[in-house]
mmCIF file of C-alpha atoms and ligand atoms in Angstrom:
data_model
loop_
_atom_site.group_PDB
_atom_site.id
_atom_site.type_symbol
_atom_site.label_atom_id
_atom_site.label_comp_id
_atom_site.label_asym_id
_atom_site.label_seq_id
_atom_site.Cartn_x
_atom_site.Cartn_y
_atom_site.Cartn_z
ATOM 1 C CA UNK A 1 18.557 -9.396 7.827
ATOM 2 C CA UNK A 2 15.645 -11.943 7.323
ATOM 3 C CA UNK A 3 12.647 -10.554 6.171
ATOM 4 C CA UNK A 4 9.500 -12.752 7.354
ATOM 5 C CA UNK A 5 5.975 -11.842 5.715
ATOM 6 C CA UNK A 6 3.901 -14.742 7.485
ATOM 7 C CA UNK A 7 0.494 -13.842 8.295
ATOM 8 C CA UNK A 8 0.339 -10.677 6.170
ATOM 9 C CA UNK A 9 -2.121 -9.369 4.471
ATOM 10 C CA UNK A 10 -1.452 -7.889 0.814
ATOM 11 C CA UNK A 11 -4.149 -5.472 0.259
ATOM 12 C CA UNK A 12 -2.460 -2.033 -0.798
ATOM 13 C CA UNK A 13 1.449 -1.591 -1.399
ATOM 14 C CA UNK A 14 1.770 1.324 0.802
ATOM 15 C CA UNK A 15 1.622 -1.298 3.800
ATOM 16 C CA UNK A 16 5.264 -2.779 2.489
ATOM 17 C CA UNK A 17 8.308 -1.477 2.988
ATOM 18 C CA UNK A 18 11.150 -1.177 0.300
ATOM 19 C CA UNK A 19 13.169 -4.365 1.390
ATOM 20 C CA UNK A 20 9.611 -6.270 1.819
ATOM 21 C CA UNK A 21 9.162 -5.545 -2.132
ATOM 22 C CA UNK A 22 12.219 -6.425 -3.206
ATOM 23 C CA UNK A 23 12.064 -9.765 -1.418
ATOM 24 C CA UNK A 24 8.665 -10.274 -2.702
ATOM 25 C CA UNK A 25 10.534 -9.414 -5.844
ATOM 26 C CA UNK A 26 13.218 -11.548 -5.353
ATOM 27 C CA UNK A 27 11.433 -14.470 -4.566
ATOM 28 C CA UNK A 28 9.131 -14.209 -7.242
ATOM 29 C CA UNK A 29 12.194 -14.393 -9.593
ATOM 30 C CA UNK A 30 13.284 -17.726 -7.602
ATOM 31 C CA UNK A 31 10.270 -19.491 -8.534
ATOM 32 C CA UNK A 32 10.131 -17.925 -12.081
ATOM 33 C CA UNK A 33 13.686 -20.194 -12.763
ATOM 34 C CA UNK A 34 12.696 -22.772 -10.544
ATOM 35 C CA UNK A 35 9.266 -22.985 -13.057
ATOM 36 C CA UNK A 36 11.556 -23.004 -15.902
ATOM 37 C CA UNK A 37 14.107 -25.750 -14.917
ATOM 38 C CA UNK A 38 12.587 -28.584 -13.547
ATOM 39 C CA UNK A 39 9.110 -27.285 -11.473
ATOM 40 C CA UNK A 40 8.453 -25.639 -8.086
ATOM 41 C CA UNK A 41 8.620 -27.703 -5.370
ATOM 42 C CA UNK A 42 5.643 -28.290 -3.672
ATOM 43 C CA UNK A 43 5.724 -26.292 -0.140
ATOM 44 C CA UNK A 44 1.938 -25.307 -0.133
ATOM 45 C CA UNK A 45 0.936 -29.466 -0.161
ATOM 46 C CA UNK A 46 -2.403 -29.690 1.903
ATOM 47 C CA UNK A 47 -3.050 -25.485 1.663
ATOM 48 C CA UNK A 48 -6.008 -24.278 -0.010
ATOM 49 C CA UNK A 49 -6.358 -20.637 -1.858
ATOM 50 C CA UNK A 50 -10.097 -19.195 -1.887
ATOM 51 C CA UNK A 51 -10.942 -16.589 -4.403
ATOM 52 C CA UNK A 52 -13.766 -14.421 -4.673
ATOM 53 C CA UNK A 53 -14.803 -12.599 -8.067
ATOM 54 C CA UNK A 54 -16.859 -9.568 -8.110
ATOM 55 C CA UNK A 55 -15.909 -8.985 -11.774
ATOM 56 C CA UNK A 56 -14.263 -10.683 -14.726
ATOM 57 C CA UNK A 57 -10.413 -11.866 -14.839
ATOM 58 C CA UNK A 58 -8.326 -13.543 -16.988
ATOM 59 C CA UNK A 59 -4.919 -12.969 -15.374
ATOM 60 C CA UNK A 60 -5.355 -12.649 -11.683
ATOM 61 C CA UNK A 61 -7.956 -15.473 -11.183
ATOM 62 C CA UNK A 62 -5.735 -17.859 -13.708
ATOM 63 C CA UNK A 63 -2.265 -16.943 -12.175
ATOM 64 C CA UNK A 64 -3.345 -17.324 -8.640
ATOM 65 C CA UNK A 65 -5.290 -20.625 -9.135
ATOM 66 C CA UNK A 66 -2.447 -22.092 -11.052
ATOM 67 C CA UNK A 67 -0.033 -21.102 -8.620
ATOM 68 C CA UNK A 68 -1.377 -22.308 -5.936
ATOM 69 C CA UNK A 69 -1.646 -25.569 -7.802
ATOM 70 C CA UNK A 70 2.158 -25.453 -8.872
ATOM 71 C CA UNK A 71 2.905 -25.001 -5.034
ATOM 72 C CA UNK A 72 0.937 -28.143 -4.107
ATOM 73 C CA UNK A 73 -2.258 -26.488 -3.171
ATOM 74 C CA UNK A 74 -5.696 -26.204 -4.017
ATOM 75 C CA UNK A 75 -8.427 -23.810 -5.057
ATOM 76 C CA UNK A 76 -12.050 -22.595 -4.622
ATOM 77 C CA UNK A 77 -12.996 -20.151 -6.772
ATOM 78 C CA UNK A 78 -16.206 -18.091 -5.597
ATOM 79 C CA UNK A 79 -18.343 -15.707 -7.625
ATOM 80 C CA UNK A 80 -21.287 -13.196 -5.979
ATOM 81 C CA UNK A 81 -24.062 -15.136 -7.074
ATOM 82 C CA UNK A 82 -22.677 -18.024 -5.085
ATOM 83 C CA UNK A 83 -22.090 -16.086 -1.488
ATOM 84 C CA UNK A 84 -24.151 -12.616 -1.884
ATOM 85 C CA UNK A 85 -21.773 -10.762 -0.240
ATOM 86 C CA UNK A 86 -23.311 -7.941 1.778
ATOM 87 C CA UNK A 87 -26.772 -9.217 0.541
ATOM 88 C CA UNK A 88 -26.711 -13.416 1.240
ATOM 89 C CA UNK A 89 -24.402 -12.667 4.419
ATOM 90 C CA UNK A 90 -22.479 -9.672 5.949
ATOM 91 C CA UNK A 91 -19.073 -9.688 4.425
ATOM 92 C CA UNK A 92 -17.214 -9.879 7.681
ATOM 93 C CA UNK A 93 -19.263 -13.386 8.090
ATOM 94 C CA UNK A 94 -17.121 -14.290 4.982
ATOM 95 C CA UNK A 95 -14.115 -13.633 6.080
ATOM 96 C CA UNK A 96 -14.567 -15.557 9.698
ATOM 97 C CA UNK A 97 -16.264 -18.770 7.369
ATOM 98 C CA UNK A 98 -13.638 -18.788 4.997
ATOM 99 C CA UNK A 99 -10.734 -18.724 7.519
ATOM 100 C CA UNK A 100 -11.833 -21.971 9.160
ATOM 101 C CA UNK A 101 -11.556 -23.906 5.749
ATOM 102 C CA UNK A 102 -8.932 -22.352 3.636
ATOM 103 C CA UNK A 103 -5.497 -20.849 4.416
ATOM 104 C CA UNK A 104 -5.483 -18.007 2.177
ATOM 105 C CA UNK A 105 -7.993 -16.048 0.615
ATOM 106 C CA UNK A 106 -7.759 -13.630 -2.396
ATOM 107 C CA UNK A 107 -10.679 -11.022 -3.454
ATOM 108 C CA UNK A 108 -11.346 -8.949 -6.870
ATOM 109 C CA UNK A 109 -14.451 -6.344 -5.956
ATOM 110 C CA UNK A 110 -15.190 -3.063 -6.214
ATOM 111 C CA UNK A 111 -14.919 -1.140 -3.260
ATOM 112 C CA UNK A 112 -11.843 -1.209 -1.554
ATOM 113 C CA UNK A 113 -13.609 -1.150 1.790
ATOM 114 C CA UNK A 114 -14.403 -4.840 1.299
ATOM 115 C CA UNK A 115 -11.204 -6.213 0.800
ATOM 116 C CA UNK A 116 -10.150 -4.048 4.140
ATOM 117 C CA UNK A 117 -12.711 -5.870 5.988
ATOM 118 C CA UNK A 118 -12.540 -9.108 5.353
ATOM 119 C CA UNK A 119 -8.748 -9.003 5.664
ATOM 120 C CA UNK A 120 -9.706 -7.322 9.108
ATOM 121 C CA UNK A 121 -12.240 -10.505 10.200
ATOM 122 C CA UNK A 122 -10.386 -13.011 8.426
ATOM 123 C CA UNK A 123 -7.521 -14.929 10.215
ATOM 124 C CA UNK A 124 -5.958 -15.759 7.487
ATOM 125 C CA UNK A 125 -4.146 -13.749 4.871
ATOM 126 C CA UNK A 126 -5.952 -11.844 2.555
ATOM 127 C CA UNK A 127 -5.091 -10.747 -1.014
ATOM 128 C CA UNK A 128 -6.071 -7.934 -2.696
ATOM 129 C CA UNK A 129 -7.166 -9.586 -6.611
ATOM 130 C CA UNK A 130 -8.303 -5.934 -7.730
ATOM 131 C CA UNK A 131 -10.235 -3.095 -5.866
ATOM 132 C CA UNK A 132 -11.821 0.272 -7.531
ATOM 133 C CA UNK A 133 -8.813 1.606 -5.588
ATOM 134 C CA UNK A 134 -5.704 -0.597 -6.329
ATOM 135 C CA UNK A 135 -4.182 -3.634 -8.025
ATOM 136 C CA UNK A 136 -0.490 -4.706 -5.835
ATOM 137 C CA UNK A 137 -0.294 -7.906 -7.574
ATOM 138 C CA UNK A 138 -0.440 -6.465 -10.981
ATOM 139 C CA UNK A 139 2.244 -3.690 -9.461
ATOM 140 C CA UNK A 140 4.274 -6.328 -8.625
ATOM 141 C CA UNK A 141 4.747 -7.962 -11.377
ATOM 142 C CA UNK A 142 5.008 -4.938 -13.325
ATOM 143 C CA UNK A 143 7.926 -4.145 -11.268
ATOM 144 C CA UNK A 144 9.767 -7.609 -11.507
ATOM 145 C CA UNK A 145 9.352 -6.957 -15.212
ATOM 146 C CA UNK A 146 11.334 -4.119 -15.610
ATOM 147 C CA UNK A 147 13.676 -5.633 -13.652
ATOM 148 C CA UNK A 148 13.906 -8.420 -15.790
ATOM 149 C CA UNK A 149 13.820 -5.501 -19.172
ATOM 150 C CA UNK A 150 16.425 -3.450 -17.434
ATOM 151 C CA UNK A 151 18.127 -5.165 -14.933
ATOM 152 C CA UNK A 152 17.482 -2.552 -11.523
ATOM 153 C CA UNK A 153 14.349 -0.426 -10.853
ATOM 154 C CA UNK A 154 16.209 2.537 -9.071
ATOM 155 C CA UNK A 155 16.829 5.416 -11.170
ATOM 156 C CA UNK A 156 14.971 4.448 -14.089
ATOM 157 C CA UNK A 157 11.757 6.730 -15.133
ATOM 158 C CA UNK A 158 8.207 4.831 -16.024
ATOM 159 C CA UNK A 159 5.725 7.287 -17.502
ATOM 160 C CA UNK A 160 2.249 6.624 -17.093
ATOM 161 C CA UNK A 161 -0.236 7.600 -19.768
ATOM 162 C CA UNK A 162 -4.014 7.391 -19.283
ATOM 163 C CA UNK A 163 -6.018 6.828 -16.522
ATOM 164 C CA UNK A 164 -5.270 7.504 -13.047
ATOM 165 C CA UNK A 165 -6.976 4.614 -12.573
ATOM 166 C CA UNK A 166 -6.156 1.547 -9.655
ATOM 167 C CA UNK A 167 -3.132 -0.086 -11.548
ATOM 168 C CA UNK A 168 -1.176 3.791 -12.018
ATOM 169 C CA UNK A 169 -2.105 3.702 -8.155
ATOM 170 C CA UNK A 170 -0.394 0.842 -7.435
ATOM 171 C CA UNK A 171 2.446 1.245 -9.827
ATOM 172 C CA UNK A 172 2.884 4.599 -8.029
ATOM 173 C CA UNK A 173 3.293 3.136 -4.750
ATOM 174 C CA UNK A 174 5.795 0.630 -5.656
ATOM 175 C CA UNK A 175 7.981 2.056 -8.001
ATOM 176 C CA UNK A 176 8.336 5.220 -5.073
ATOM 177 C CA UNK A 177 9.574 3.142 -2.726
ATOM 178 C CA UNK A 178 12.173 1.123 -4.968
ATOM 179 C CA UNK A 179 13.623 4.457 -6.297
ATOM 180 C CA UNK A 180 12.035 4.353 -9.853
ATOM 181 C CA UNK A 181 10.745 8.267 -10.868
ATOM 182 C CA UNK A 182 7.469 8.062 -12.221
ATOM 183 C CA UNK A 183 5.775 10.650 -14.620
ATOM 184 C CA UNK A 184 2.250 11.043 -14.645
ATOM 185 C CA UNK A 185 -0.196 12.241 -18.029
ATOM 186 C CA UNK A 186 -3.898 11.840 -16.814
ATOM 187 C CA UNK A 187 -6.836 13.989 -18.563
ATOM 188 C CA UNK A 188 -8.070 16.511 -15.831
ATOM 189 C CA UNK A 189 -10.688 14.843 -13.686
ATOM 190 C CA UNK A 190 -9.070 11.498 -14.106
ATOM 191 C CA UNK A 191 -5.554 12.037 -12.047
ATOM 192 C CA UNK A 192 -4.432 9.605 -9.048
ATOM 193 C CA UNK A 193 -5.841 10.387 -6.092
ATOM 194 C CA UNK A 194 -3.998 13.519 -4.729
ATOM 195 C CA UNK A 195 -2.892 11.825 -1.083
ATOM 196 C CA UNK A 196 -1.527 8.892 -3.242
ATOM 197 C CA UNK A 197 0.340 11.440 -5.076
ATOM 198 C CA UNK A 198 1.931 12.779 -2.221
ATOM 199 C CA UNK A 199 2.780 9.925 -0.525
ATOM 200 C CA UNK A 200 4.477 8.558 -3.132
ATOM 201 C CA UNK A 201 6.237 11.887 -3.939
ATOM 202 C CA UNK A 202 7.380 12.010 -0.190
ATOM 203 C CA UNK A 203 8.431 8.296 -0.754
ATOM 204 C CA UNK A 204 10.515 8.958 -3.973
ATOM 205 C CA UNK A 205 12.321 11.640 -2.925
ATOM 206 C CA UNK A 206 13.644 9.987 0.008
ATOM 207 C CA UNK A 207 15.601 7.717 -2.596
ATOM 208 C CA UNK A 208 16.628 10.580 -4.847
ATOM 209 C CA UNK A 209 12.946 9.695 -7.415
ATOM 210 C CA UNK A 210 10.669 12.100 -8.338
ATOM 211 C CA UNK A 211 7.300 11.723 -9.046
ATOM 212 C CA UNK A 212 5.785 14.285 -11.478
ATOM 213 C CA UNK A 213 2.111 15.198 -13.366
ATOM 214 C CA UNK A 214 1.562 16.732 -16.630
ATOM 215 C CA UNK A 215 -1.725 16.693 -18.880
ATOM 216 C CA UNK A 216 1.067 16.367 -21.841
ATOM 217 C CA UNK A 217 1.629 13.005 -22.640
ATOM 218 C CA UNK A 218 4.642 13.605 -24.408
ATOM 219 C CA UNK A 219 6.198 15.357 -21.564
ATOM 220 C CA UNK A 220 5.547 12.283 -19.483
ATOM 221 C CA UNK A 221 7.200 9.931 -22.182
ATOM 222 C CA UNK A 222 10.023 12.326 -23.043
ATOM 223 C CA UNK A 223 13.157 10.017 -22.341
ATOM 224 C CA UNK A 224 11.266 7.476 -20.203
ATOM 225 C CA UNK A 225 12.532 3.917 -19.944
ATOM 226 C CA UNK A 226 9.468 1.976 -19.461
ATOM 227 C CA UNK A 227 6.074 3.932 -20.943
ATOM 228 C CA UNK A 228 2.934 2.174 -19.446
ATOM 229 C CA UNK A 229 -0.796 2.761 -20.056
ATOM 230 C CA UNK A 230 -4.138 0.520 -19.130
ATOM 231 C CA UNK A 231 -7.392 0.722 -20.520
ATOM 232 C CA UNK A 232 -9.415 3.977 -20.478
ATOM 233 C CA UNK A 233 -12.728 2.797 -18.515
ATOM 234 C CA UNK A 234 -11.710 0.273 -16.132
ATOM 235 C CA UNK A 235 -14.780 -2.238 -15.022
ATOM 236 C CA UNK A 236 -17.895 -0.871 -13.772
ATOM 237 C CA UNK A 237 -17.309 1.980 -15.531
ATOM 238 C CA UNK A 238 -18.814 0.904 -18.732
ATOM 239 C CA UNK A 239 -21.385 3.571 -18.736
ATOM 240 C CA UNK A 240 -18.714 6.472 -19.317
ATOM 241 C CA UNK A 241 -16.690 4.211 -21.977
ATOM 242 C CA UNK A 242 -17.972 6.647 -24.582
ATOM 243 C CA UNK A 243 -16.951 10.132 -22.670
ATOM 244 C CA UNK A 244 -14.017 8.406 -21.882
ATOM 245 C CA UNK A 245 -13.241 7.699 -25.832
ATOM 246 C CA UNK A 246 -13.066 11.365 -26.530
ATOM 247 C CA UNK A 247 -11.444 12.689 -23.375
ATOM 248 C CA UNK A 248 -8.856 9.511 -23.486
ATOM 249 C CA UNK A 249 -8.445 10.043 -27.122
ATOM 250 C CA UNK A 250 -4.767 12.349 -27.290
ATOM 251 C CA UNK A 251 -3.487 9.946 -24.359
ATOM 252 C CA UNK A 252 -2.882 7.086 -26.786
ATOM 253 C CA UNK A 253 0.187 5.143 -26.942
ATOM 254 C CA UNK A 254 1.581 4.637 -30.452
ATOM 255 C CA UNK A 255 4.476 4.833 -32.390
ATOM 256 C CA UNK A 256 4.584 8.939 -32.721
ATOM 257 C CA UNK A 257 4.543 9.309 -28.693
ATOM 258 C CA UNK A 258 7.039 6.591 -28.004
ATOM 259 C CA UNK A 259 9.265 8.612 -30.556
ATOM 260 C CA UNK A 260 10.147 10.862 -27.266
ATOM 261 C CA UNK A 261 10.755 7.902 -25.481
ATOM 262 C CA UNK A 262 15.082 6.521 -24.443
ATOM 263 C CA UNK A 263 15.573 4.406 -27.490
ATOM 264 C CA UNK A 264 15.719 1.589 -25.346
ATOM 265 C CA UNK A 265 12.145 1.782 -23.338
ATOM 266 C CA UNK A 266 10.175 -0.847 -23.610
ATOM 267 C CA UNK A 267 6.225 -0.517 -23.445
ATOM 268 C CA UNK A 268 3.982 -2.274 -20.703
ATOM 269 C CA UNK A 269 -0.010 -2.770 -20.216
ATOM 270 C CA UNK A 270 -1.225 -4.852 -17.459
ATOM 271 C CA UNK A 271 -3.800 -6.267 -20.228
ATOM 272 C CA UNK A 272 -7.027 -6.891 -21.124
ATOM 273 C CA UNK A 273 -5.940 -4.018 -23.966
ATOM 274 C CA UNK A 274 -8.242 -1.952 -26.172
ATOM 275 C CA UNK A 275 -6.396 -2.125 -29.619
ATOM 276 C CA UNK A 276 -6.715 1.326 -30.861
ATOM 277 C CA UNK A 277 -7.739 3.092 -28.081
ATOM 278 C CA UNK A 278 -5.078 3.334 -25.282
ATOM 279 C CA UNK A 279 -2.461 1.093 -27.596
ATOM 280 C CA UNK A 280 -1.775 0.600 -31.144
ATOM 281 C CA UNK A 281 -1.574 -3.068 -32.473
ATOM 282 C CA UNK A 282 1.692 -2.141 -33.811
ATOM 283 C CA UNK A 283 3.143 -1.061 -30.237
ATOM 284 C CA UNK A 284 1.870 -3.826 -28.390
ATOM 285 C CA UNK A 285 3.234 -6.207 -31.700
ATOM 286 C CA UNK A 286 6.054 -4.203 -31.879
ATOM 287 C CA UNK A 287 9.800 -4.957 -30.673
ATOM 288 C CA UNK A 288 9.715 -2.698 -27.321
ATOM 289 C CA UNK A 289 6.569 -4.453 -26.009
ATOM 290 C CA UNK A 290 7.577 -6.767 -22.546
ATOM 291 C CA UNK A 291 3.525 -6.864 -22.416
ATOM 292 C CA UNK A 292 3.080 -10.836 -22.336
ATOM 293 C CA UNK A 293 6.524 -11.467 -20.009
ATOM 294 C CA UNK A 294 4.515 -9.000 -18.071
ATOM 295 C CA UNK A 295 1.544 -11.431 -18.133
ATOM 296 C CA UNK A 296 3.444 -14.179 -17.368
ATOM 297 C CA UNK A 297 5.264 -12.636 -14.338
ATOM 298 C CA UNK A 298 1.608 -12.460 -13.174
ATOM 299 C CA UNK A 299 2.301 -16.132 -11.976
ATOM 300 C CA UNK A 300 5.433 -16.116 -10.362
ATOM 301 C CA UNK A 301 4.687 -13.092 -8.283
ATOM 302 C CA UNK A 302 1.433 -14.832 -7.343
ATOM 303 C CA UNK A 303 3.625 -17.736 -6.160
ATOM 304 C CA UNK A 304 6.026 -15.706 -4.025
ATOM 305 C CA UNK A 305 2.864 -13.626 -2.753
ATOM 306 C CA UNK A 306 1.501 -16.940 -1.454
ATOM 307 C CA UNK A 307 4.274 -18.519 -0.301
ATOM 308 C CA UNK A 308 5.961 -15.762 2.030
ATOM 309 C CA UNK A 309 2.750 -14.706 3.079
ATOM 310 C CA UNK A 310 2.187 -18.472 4.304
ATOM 311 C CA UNK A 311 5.192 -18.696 6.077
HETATM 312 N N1 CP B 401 -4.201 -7.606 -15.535
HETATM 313 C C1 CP B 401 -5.221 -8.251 -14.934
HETATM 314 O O1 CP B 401 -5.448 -8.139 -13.715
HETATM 315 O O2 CP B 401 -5.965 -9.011 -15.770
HETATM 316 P P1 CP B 401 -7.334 -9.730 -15.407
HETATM 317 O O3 CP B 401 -8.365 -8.649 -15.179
HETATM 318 O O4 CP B 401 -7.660 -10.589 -16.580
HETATM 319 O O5 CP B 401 -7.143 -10.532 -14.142
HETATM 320 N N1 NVA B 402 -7.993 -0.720 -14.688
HETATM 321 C C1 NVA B 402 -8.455 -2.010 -15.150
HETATM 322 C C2 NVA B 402 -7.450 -3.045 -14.840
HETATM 323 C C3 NVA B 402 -7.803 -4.423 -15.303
HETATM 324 C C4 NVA B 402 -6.757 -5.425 -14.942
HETATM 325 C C5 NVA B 402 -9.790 -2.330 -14.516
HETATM 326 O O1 NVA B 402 -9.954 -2.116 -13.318
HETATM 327 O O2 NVA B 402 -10.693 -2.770 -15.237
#
């Protein structure tokens, strides 16, 4: 069966089915070896990527930009003070501009609402860089990591420790629907949102997964095969980074919790990390750590988003 993702939108990974991801996943690890032999080919020649920037990025702004470079393309990179948007101009105005001069345009911002409207004015595909809500890149390349680490997805059990934050929401919704059990330890008050939950417990078990919560953090680790954790106050939330330290503070991932762990997990963070608050040094230094193949896989999944999504 041919799978054809021309024209789509990427803004949340509950809008892909399970073959779509692993043919996002699939092609992402094409142009990983292609990268490594002798350089993509060029099949975006003449396209152009716009990005717009609400908050910081290393990763997603670098990854996309270079990929679309790699591919043949070009980029414009766009920050609020430049277009205002919602202030300068009405953000569905930005989509409609933006579609007559680019072919593709990706957006990091806070409310997910944003993202969902441009993508709905825009006539080109639109790709979610980051929300409040969710991160699908990141998820993706999360999950072509561990299939890289372990060689399948299905059956395997990723806990998450930390906040229920947009990257456990997006790791939740992909790993469900590849067959990958997922346990959850949040602090109370900072769990997934409870229809994401469901949905991806309702997803899960249709492949034989489970999807569980605990506020014990060794629970969630206890024989996991990937453990995972991101920073405890995400961005915008700087003004509770110092609540957060104390309620975050038994949620850390170090070398005691991962002693639960299958001897063979290996430890993940979607990066930028806190050293010594959700990680140790020593885990993220350590020999279990896939944390900067994860980083890399940033740009080959970035690549295969691109390209299928362009036709
Ligand atoms: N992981 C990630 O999205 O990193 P950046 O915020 O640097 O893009
Ligand atoms: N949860 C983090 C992820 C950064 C890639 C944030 O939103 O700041």
């Amino acid at each position: 069966m041919s799978i054809s993702l021309k024209g789509r939108d990427l803004i949340t990974l509950a809008d892909f089915g399970t073959d779509e991801i692993l043919h996002l996943l699939n092609t992402a690890r094409e142009q990983k070896q292609l990268f490594h032999a002798h350089g993509p080919a060029q099949p975006l020649k003449g396209r152009t990527l716009a990005c717009i920037f609400q908050k910081p990025s290393l990763r997603t702004r670098v990854s996309l930009e270079v990929a679309m470079m790699q591919l043949g393309g070009s980029a414009v990179s766009l920050t609020e003070a430049e277009i205002g948007p919602g202030s300068r101009e009405p953000v569905r105005d930005i989509g409609r501009v933006l579609s007559r001069y680019v072919h593709v345009i990706a957006v990091r911002t806070f409310a997910h609402s944003m993202v969902e409207e441009i993508a709905r004015y825009a006539s080109v595909p639109v790709i979610n860089a980051l929300t409040d809500y969710s991160h699908p890149c990141q998820a993706l390349a999360d999950l072509l990591t561990i299939l890289e680490s372990k060689g399948r997805l299905e059956g395997l059990k990723l806990a998450y420790v930390g906040d229920g934050n947009n990257v456990a929401v997006s790791l939740l919704l992909g790993s469900s629907r590849v067959g990958m059990s997922m346990s959850l330890a949040c602090p109370e008050g900072y769990d997934v949102p409870d229809r994401v939950f469901e949905l991806a417990r309702k997803e899960a078990g249709k492949r034989g997964a489970s999807v569980e919560r605990t506020r014990d953090p060794h629970d969630a680790v206890s024989g996991a095969d990937v453990v995972y954790t991101d920073v405890w106050t995400s961005m915008g939330q700087e003004v509770e980074a110092e609540t957060r330290r104390d309620i975050f503070r038994p949620y850390q991932v170090n070398e005691e919790l991962l002693r639960g762990a299958d001897e063979h997990a290996v430890v993940m963070h979607c990066l930028p990390a806190h050293y010594g608050e959700e990680i140790t040094e020593e885990v993220v230094e350590g020999p279990r750590s896939v944390i900067f193949d994860q980083a890399e896989n940033r740009l080959h999944v970035q690549k295969a988003v691109m390209s299928l999504v362009m036709g």
